[in-house]
PDB file of C-alpha atoms in Angstrom:
ATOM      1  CA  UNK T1230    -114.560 -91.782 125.226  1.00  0.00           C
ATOM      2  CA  UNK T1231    -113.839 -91.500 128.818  1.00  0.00           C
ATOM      3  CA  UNK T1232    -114.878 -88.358 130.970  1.00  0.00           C
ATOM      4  CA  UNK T1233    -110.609 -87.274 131.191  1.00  0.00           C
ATOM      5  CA  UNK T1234    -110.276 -87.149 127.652  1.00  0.00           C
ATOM      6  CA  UNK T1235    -113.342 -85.431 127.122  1.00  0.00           C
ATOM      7  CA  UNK T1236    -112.103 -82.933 129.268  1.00  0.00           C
ATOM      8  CA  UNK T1237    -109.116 -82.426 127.393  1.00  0.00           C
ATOM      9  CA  UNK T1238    -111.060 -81.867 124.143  1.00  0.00           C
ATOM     10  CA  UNK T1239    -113.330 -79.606 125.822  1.00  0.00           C
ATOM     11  CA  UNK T1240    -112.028 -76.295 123.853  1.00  0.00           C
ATOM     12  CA  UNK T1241    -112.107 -77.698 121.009  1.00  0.00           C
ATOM     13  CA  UNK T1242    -115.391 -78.876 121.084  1.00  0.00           C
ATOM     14  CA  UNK T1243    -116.280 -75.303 122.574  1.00  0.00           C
ATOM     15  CA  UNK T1244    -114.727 -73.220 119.554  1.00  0.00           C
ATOM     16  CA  UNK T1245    -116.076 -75.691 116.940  1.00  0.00           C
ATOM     17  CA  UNK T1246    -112.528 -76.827 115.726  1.00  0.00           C
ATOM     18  CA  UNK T1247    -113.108 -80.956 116.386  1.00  0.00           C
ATOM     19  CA  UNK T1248    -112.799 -83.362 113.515  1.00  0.00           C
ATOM     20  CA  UNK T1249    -116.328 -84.810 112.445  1.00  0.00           C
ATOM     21  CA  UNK T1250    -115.438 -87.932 114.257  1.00  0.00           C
ATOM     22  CA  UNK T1251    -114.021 -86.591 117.482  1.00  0.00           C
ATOM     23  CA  UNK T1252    -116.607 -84.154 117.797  1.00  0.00           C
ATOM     24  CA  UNK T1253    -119.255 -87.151 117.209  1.00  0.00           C
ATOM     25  CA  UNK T1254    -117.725 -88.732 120.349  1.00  0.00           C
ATOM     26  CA  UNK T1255    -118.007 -85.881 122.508  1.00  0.00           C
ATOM     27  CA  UNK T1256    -121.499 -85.363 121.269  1.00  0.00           C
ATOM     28  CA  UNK T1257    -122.126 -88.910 122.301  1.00  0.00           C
ATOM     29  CA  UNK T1258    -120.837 -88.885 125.511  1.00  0.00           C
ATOM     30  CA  UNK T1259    -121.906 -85.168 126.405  1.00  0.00           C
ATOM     31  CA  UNK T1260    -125.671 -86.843 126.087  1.00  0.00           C
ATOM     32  CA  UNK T1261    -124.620 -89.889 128.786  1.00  0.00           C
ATOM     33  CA  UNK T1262    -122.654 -88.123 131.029  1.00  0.00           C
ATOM     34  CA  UNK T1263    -124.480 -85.662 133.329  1.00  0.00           C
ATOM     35  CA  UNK T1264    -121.004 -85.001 135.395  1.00  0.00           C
ATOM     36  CA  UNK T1265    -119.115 -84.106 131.761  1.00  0.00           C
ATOM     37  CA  UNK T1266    -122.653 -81.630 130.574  1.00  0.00           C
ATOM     38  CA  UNK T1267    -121.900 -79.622 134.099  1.00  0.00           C
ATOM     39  CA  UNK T1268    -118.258 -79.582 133.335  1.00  0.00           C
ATOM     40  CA  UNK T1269    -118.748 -78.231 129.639  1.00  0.00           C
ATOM     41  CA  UNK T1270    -121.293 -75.786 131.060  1.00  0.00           C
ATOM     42  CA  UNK T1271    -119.096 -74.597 134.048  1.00  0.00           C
ATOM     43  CA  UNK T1272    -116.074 -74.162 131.205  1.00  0.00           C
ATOM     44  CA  UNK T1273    -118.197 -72.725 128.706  1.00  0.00           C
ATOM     45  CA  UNK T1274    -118.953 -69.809 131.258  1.00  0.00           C
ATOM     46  CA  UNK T1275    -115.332 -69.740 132.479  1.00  0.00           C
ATOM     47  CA  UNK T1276    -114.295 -68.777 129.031  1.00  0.00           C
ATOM     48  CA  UNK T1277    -117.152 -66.603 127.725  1.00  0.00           C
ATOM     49  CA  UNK T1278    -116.812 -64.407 131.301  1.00  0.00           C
ATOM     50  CA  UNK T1279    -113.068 -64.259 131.045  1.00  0.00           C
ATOM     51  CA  UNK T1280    -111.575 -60.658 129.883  1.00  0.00           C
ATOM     52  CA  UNK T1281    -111.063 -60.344 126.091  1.00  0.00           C
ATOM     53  CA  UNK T1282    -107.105 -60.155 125.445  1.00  0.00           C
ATOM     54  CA  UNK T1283    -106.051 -56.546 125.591  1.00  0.00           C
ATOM     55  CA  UNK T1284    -102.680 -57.520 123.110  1.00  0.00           C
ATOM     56  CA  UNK T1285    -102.975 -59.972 119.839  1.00  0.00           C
ATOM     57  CA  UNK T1286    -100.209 -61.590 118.539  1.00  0.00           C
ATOM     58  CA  UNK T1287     -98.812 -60.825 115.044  1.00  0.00           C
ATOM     59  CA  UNK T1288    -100.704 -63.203 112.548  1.00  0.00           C
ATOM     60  CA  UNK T1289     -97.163 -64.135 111.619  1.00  0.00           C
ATOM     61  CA  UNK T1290     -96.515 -66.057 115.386  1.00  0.00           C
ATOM     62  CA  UNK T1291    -100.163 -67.011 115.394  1.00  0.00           C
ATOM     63  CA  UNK T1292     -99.440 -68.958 111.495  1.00  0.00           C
ATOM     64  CA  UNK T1293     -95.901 -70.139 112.919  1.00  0.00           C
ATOM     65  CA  UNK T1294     -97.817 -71.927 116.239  1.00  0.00           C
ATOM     66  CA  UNK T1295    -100.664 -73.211 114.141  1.00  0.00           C
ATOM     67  CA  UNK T1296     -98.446 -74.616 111.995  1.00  0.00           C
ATOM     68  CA  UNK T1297     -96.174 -76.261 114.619  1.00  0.00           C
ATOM     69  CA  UNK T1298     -98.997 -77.648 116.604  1.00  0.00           C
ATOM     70  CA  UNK T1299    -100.280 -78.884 113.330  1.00  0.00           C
ATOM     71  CA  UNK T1300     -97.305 -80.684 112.843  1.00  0.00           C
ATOM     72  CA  UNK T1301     -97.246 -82.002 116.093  1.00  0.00           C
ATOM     73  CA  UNK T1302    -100.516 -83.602 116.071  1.00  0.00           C
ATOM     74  CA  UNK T1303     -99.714 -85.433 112.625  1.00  0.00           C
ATOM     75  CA  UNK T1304    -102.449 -83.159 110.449  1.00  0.00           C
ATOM     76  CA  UNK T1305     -99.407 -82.162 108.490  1.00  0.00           C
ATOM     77  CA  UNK T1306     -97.214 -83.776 106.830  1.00  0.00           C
ATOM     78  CA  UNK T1307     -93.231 -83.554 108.144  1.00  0.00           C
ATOM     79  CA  UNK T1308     -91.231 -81.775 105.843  1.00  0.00           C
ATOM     80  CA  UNK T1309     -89.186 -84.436 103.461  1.00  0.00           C
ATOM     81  CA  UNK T1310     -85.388 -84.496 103.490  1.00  0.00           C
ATOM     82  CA  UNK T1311     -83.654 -82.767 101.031  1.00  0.00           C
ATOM     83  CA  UNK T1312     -82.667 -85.628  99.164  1.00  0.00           C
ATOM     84  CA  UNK T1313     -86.428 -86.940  98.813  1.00  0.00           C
ATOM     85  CA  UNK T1314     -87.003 -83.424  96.823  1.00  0.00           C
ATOM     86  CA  UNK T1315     -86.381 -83.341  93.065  1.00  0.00           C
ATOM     87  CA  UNK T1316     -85.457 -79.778  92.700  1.00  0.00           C
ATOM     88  CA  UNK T1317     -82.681 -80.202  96.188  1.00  0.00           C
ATOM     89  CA  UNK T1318     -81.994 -83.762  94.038  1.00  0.00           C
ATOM     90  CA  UNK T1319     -81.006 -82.182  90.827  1.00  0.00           C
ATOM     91  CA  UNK T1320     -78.717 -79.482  91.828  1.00  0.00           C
ATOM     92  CA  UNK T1321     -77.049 -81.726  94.105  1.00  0.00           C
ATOM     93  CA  UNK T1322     -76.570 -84.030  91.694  1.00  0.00           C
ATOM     94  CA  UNK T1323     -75.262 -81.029  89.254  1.00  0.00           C
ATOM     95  CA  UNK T1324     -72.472 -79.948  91.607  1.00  0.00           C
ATOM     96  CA  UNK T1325     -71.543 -83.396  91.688  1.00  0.00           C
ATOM     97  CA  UNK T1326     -71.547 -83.792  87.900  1.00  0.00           C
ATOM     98  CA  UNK T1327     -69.378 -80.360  87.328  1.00  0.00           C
ATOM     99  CA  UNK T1328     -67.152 -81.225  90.151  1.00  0.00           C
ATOM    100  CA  UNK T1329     -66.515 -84.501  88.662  1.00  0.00           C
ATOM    101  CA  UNK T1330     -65.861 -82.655  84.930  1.00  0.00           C
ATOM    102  CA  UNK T1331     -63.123 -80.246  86.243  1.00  0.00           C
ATOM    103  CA  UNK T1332     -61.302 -83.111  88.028  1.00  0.00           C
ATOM    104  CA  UNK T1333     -61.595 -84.741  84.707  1.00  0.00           C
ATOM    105  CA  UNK T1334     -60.034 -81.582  82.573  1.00  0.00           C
ATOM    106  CA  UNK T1335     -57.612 -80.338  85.239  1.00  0.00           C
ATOM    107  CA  UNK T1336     -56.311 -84.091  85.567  1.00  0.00           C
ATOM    108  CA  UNK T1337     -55.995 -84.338  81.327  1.00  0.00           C
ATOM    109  CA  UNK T1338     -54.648 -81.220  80.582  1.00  0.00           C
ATOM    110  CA  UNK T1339     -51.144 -81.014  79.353  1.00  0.00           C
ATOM    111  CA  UNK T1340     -49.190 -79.235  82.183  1.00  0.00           C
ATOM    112  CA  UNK T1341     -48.015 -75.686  81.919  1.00  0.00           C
ATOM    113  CA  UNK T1342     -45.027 -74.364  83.371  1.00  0.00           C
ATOM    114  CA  UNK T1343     -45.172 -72.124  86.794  1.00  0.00           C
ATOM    115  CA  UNK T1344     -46.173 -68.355  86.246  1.00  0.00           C
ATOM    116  CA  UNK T1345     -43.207 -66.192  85.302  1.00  0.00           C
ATOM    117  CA  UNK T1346     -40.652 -69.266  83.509  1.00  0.00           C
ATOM    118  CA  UNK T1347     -40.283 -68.792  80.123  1.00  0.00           C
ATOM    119  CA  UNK T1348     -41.306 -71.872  78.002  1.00  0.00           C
ATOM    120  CA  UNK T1349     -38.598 -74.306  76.254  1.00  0.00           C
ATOM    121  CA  UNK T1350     -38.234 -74.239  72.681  1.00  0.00           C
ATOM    122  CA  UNK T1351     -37.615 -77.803  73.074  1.00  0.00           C
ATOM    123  CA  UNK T1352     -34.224 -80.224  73.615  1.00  0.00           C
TER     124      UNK T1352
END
């Protein structure tokens, strides 16, 4: 791990929130690199001096951003297309089926005459 993207892991590391394996690495390279300790150390004080928020955001936004930064890193998985989900599948695939048997009945009916003719007693 190089000392820039330490730096960018640096809150993470500081709220406990890294991976195992990504936390490992800064772990590692905290104990080699004097320059990246003082930098940690200088941040760590930055952000436990800094004013606590006077406003908190609804725990619905907070769950909405998690969420989408979540799915921006790749720790969740993308939502499927419809047509990869059974239930979306099936009732798709219903429509199509009861579309298919009214064409089928409209198309084989005998015809009727137009609303308001009397019918023919025949020739």
């Amino acid at each position: 791990m190089t000392c820039d993207e330490l730096r960018g892991e640096l809150l993470a590391f500081h709220l406990s929130t890294l991976e195992d394996p990504q936390r490992a690495d800064v772990e590692q390279h905290l104990a080699g690199c004097a320059a990246c300790v003082t930098a940690f150390l200088t941040f760590r004080r930055d952000v436990d001096r800094s004013p606590p928020a006077t406003e908190r955001p609804r725990p619905q936004l907070r769950a909405s951003v998690r969420r989408a930064v979540a799915l921006e890193m790749g720790r969740l998985p993308s939502p499927r297309p419809w047509w990869e989900r059974p239930l979306a599948a099936s009732v798709a695939l219903a429509a199509v089926l009861v579309a298919i048997t009214t064409v089928q009945l409209v198309a084989t009916s005998p015809p009727s005459p137009p609303v308001g003719l009397p019918r023919r007693a025949g020739p």
